[in-house]
Tab-separated table of C-alpha atoms in Angstrom:
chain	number	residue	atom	x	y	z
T	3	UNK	CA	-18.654	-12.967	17.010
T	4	UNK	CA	-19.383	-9.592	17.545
T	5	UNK	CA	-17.043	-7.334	15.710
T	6	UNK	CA	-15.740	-3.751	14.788
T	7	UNK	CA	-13.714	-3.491	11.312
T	8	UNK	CA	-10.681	-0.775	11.525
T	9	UNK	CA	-9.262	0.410	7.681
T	10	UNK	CA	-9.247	3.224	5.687
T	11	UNK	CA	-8.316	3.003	1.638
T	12	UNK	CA	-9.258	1.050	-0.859
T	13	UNK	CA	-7.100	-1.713	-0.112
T	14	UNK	CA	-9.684	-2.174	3.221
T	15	UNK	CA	-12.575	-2.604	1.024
T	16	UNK	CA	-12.293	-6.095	-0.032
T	17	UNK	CA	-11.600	-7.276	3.461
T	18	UNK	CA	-14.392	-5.325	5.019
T	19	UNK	CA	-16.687	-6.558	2.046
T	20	UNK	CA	-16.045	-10.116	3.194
T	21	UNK	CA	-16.567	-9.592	6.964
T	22	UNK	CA	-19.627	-8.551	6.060
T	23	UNK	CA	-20.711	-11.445	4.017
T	24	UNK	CA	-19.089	-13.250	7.047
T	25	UNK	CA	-21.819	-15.027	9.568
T	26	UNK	CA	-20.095	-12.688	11.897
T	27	UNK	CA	-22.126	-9.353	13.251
T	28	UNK	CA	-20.323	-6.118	12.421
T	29	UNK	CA	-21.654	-3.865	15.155
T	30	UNK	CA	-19.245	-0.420	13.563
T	31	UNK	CA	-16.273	0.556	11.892
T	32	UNK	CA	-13.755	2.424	12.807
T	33	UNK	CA	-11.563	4.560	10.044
T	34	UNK	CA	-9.752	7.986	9.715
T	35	UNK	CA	-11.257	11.277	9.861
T	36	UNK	CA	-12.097	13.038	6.372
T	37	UNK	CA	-9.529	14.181	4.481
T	38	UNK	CA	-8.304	16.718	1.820
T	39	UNK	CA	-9.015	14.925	-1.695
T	40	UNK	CA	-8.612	15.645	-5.371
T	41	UNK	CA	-8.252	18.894	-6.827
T	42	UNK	CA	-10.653	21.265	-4.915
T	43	UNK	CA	-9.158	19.377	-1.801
T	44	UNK	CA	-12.471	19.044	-0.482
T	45	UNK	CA	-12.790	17.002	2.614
T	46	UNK	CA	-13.928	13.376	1.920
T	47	UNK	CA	-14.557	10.378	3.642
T	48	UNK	CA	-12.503	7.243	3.091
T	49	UNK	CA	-13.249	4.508	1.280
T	50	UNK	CA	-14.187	2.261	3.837
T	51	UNK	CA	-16.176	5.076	5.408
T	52	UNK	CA	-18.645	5.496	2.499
T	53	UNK	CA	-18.659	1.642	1.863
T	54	UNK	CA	-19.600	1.737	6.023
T	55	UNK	CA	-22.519	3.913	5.797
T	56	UNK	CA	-23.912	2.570	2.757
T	57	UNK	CA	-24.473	-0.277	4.113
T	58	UNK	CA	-26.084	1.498	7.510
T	59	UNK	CA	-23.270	0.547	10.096
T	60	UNK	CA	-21.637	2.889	12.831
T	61	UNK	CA	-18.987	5.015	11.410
T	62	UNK	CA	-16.318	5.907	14.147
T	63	UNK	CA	-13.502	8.117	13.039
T	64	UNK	CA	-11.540	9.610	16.297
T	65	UNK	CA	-8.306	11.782	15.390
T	66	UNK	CA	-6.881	9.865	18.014
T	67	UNK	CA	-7.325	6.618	18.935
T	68	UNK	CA	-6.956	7.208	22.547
T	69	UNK	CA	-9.534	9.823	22.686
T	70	UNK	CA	-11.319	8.714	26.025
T	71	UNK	CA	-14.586	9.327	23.846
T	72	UNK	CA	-13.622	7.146	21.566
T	73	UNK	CA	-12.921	4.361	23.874
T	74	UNK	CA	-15.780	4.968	25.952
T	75	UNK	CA	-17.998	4.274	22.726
T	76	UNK	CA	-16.192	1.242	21.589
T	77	UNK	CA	-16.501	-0.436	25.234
T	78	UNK	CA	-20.568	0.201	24.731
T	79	UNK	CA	-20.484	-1.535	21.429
T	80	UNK	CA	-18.588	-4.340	22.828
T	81	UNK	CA	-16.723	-6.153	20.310
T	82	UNK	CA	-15.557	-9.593	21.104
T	83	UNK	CA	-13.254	-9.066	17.832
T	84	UNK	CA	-11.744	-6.029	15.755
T	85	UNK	CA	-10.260	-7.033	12.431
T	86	UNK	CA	-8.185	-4.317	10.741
T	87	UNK	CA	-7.134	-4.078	7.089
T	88	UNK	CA	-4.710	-1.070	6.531
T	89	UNK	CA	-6.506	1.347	9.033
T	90	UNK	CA	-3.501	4.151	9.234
T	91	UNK	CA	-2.585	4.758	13.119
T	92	UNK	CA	-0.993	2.677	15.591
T	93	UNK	CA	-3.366	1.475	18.523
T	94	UNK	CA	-2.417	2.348	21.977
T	95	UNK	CA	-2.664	-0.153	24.956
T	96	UNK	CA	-6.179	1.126	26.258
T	97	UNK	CA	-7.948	0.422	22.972
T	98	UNK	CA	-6.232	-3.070	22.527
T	99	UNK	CA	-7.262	-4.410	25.981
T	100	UNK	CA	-10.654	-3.744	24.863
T	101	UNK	CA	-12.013	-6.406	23.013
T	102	UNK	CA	-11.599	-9.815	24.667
T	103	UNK	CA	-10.222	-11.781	21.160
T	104	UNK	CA	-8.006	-8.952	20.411
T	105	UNK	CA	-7.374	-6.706	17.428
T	106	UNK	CA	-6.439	-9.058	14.792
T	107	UNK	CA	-4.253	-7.106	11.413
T	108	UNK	CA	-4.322	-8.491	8.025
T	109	UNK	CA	-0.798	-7.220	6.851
T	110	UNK	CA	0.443	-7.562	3.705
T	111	UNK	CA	3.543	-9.581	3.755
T	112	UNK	CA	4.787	-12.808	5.295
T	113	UNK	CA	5.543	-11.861	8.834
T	114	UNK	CA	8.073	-10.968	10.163
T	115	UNK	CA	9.868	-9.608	6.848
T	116	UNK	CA	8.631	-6.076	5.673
T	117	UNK	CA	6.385	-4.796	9.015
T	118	UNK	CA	5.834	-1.680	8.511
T	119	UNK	CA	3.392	0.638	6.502
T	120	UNK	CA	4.544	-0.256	3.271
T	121	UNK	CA	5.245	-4.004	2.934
T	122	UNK	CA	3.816	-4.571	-0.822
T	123	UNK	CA	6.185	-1.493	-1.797
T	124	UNK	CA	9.248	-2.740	-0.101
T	125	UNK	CA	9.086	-6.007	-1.716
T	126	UNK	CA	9.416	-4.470	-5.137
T	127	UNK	CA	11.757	-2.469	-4.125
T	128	UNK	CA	14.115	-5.179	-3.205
T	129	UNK	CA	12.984	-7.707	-6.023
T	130	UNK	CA	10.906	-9.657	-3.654
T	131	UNK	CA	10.443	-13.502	-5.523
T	132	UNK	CA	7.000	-13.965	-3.042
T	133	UNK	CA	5.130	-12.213	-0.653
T	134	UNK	CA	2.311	-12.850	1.292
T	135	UNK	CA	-0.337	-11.823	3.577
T	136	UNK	CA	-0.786	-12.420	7.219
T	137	UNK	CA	-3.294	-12.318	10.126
T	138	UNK	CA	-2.078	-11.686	13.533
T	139	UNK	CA	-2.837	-10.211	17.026
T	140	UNK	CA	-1.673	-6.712	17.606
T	141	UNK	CA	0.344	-6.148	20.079
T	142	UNK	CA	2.433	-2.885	21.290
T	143	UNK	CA	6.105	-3.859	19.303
T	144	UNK	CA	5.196	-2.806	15.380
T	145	UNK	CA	3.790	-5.869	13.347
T	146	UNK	CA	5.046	-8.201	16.092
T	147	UNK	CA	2.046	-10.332	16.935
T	148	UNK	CA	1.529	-13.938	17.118
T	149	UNK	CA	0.410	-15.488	13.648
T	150	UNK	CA	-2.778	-17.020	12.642
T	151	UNK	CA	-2.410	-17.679	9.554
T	152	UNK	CA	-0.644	-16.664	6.203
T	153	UNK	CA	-0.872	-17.255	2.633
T	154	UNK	CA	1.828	-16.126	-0.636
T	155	UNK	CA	1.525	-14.777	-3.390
T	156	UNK	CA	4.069	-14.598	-6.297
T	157	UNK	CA	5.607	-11.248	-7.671
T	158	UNK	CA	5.116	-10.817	-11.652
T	159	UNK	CA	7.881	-9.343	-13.306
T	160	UNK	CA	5.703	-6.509	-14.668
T	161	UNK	CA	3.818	-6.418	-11.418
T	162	UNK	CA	3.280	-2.366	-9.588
T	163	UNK	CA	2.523	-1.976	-5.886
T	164	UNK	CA	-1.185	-0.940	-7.130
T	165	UNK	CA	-1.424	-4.379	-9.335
T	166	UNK	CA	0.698	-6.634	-6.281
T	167	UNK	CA	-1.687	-5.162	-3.364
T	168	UNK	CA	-5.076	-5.682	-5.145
T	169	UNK	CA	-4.515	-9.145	-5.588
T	170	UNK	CA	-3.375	-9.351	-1.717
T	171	UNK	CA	-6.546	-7.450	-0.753
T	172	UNK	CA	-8.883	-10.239	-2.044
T	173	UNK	CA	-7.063	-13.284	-1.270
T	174	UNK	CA	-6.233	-11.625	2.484
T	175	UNK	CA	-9.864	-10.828	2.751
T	176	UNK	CA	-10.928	-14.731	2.973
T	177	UNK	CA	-7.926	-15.100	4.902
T	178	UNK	CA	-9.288	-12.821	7.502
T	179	UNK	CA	-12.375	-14.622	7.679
T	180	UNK	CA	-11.262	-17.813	7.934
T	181	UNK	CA	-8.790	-16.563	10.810
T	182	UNK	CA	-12.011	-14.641	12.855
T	183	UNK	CA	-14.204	-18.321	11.909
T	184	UNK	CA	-11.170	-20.199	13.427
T	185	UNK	CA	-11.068	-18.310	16.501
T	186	UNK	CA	-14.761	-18.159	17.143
T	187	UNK	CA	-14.673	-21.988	17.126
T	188	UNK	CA	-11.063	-22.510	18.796
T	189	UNK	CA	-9.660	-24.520	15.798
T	190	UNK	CA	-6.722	-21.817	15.324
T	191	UNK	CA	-4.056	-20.380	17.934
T	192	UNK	CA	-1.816	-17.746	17.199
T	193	UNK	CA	1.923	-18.604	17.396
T	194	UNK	CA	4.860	-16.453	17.988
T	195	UNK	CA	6.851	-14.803	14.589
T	196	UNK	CA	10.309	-16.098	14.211
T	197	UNK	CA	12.939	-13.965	16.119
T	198	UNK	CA	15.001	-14.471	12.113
T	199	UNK	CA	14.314	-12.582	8.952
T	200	UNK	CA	12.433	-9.497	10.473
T	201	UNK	CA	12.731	-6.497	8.008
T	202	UNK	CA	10.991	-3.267	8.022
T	203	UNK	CA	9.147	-1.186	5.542
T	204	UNK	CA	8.491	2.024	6.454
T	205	UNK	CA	6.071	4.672	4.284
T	206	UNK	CA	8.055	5.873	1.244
T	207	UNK	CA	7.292	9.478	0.792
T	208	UNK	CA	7.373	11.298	-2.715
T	209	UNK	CA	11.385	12.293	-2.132
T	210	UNK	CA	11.888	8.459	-1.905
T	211	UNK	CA	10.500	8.468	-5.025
T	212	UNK	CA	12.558	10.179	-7.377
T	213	UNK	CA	14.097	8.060	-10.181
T	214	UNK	CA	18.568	8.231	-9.382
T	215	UNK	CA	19.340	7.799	-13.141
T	216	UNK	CA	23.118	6.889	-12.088
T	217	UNK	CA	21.399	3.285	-10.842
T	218	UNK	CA	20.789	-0.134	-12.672
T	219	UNK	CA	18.455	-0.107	-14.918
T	220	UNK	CA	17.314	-3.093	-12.462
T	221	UNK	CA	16.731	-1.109	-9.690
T	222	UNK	CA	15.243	2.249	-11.626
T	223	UNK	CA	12.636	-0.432	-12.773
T	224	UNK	CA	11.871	-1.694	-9.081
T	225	UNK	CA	11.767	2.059	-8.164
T	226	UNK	CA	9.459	2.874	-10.343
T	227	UNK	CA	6.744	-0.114	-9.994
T	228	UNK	CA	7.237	0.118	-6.429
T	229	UNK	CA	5.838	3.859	-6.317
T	230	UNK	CA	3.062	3.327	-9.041
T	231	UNK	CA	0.952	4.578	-8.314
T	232	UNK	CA	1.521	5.885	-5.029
T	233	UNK	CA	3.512	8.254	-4.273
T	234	UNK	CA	4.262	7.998	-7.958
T	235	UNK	CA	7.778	8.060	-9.071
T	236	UNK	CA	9.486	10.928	-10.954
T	237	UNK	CA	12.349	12.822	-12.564
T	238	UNK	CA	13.351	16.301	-12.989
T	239	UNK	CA	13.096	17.884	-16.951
T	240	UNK	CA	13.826	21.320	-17.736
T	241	UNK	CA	13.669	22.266	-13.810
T	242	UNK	CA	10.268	20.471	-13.352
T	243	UNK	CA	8.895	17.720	-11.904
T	244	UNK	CA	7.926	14.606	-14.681
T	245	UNK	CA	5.934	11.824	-12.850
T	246	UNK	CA	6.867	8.400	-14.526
T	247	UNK	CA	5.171	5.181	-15.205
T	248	UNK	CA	6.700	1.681	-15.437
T	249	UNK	CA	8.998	1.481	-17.749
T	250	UNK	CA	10.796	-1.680	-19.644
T	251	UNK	CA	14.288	-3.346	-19.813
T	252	UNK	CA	15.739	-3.534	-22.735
T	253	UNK	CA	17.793	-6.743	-22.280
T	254	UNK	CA	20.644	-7.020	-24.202
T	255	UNK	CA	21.262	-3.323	-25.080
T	256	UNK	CA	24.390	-2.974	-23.131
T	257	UNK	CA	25.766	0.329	-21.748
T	258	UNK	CA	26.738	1.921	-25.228
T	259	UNK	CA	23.430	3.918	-25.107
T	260	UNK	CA	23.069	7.427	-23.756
T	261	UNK	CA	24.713	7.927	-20.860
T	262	UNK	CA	22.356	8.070	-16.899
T	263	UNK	CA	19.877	10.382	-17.453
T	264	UNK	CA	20.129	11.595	-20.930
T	265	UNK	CA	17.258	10.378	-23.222
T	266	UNK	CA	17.647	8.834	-27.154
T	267	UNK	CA	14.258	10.086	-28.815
T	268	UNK	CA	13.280	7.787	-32.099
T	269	UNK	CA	9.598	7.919	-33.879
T	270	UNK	CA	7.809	5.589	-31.677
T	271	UNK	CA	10.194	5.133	-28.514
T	272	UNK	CA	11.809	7.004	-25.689
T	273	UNK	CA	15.059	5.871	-24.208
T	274	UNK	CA	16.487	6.769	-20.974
T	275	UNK	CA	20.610	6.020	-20.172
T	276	UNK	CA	21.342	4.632	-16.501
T	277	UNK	CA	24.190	3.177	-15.165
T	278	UNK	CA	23.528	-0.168	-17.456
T	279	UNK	CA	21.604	-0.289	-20.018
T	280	UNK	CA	18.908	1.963	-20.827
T	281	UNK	CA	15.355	1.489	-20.349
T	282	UNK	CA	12.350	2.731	-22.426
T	283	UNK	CA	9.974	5.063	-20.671
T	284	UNK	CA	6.345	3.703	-20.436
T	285	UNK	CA	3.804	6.925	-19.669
T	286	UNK	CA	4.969	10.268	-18.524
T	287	UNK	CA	3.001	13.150	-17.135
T	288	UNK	CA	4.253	16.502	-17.240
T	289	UNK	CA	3.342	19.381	-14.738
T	290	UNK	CA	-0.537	20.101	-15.190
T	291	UNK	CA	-1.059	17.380	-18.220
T	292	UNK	CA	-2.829	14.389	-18.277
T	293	UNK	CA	-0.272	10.767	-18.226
T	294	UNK	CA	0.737	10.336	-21.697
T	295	UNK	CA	2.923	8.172	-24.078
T	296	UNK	CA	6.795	9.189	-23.845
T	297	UNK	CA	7.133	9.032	-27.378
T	298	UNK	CA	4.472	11.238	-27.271
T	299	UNK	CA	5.865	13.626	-25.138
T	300	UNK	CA	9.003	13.994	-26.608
T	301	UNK	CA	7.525	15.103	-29.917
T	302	UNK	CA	7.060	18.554	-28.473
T	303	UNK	CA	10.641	19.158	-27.318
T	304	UNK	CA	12.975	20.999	-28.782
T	305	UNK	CA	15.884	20.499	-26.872
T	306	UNK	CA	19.469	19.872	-28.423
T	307	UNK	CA	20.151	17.887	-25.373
T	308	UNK	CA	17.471	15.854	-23.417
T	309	UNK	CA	18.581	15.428	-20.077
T	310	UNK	CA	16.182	14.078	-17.062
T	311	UNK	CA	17.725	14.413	-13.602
C-alpha cells in the first residue's frame, strides 16, 4: 500500500521505523510544526520529522490539519493508508475521507479504557495490572474506532510512564504492521469497541503533577511514576518548586513516621511522611540544579524543620 505516517515524539519513532522496513511505500509524513526546545528554546523539528528527512521522505507539518493546502497536497500524494503513532491533533472529517483504507491509530491502551492523550499515564495512575496497545480506524468520536487488533503488556511495579510507553512503542510498532499487511491482503476487519469499560485519559499538565503529601503513600508513588518523566512530578520546599523522581515504599513502616509532608533526614536516606507510611525519596532536582540523590540534597539544608508541601 501506499502510505503517509502521522506522529510526532519519540514514542512515533519506533512505529515509523518499522513502516519503513515494512514492504509498504511511504510516500510522506505528516507531523507538527517546529517547536520551542531546550534551554535557548530554539525552534526544532520533532523527532519523527528529523528521522523523516533523514531518510529523504516528504515532511508535511500544517498548523492545522484542515488547512485546504494541506489537504490539497495529501490528495496529490494519494495514500491508500495513513498510520499514526502519537501525532498530537485531532483529524477533522475532510482529511479522514481522504485516504480510501482510512487513518488507522496505534494507541496505547486496550481500547476502549483510557482514550485519550495520555493512556500509558492514566494507567499508573490508577494502578493499572495490564495495558495494551491497539490499532484502529479513526473516526470523529475520540479513540472510538473499530479494532484491528491489540496486544498487552504487563505493568512492573517499579515501572514510569517513560519505561511503560517505550516498551509499548516497539511491540505496537509490529502491531501496526501486521494490522496495514492484514488489510492490504483482506485477512483482518475492524470490529466495533465494546459500548462497557470506556475510560478516558486526558493530558495531565504540570499542576496535575504536584505530589498531595496528605495521600497514600500508594497513590504518591503512582503519582509520581505516572509523571516521570513528563510533566515531571514535584513538591514545594522553602517556597520553590522541587521536581521528584520515583520514589520507594517502605512496607511495613507504619504511620508512626513524620507526619504528610515533613521529611526524616538520616546519613544515606531521605524520608517523606504521607498519610500512611512514609516513602523514601529517589532523585530530586532543585530549581536550576542538575537531578540528584535526596540524601544528597538534604546534606545542604539547614532547616530545623523540613517540610515539603
Amino acid at each position: 500500500m501506499r502510505l503517509v505516517f502521522a506522529g510526532t515524539p519519540d514514542a512515533a519513532i519506533p512505529a515509523l521505523q518499522a513502516v519503513l522496513a515494512s514492504r509498504h511505500e511511504v510516500a510522506a509524513v505528516v507531523t507538527r510544526p517546529d517547536a520551542p526546545a531546550g534551554r535557548g528554546r530554539h525552534l526544532e523539528p520533532s523527532p519523527v520529522a528529523r528521522l523523516a528527512r533523514d531518510a529523504g521522505l516528504e515532511v508535511l507539518t500544517p498548523v492545522k490539519v484542515r488547512d485546504p493546502e494541506f489537504l490539497d497536497r495529501l490528495r496529490a500524494i494519494g495514500p491508500d493508508c495513513c498510520p499514526i503513532t502519537a501525532y498530537g491533533a485531532l483529524l477533522p472529517q475532510s482529511a479522514l475521507d481522504i485516504p480510501p483504507q482510512g487513518w488507522v491509530n496505534l494507541h496505547f491502551s486496550v481500547l476502549p479504557a483510557w482514550r485519550g492523550a495520555a493512556p500509558v499515564q492514566h494507567a499508573l495512575l490508577h494502578g493499572d495490572d495490564v495495558t495494551g496497545a491497539t490499532t484502529f480506524r479513526i473516526v470523529k468520536e475520540l479513540d472510538a474506532g473499530p479494532v484491528f487488533g491489540v496486544l498487552t503488556e504487563p505493568v512492573g511495579p517499579r515501572d514510569t510512564a517513560g519505561d511503560l510507553l517505550a516498551r509499548l512503542a516497539f511491540s505496537g510498532a509490529k502491531l501496526l504492521v501486521d494490522t496495514l499487511d492484514g488489510i492490504e491482503s483482506g485477512e483482518i476487519q475492524a470490529v466495533p469497541q465494546p459500548a462497557e469499560g470506556v475510560s478516558l485519559a486526558p493530558k495531565i499538565n504540570p499542576g496535575d503533577a504536584r505530589v498531595d503529601w496528605a495521600l497514600p503513600a500508594v497513590a504518591i508513588d503512582r503519582l509520581i511514576r505516572a509523571c516521570t518523566p513528563e510533566p515531571g512530578a514535584w513538591t514545594e520546599f522553602a517556597g520553590a518548586r522541587l521536581k521528584l523522581g520515583p520514589v520507594e515504599l517502605q512496607p511495613g513502616a507504619g504511620p508512626a513516621g513524620p507526619a504528610p509532608g515533613e521529611l526524616q533526614v538520616t546519613r544515606d536516606s531521605v524520608l517523606a511522611g504521607t498519610a500512611t507510611e512514609p516513602v523514601r525519596l529517589g532523585l530530586v532536582q532543585p530549581p536550576g540544579k542538575r537531578a540528584m540523590p535526596a540524601a544528597d540534597w538534604a546534606r545542604g539544608l539547614h532547616q530545623a524543620t523540613l517540610k515539603l508541601g
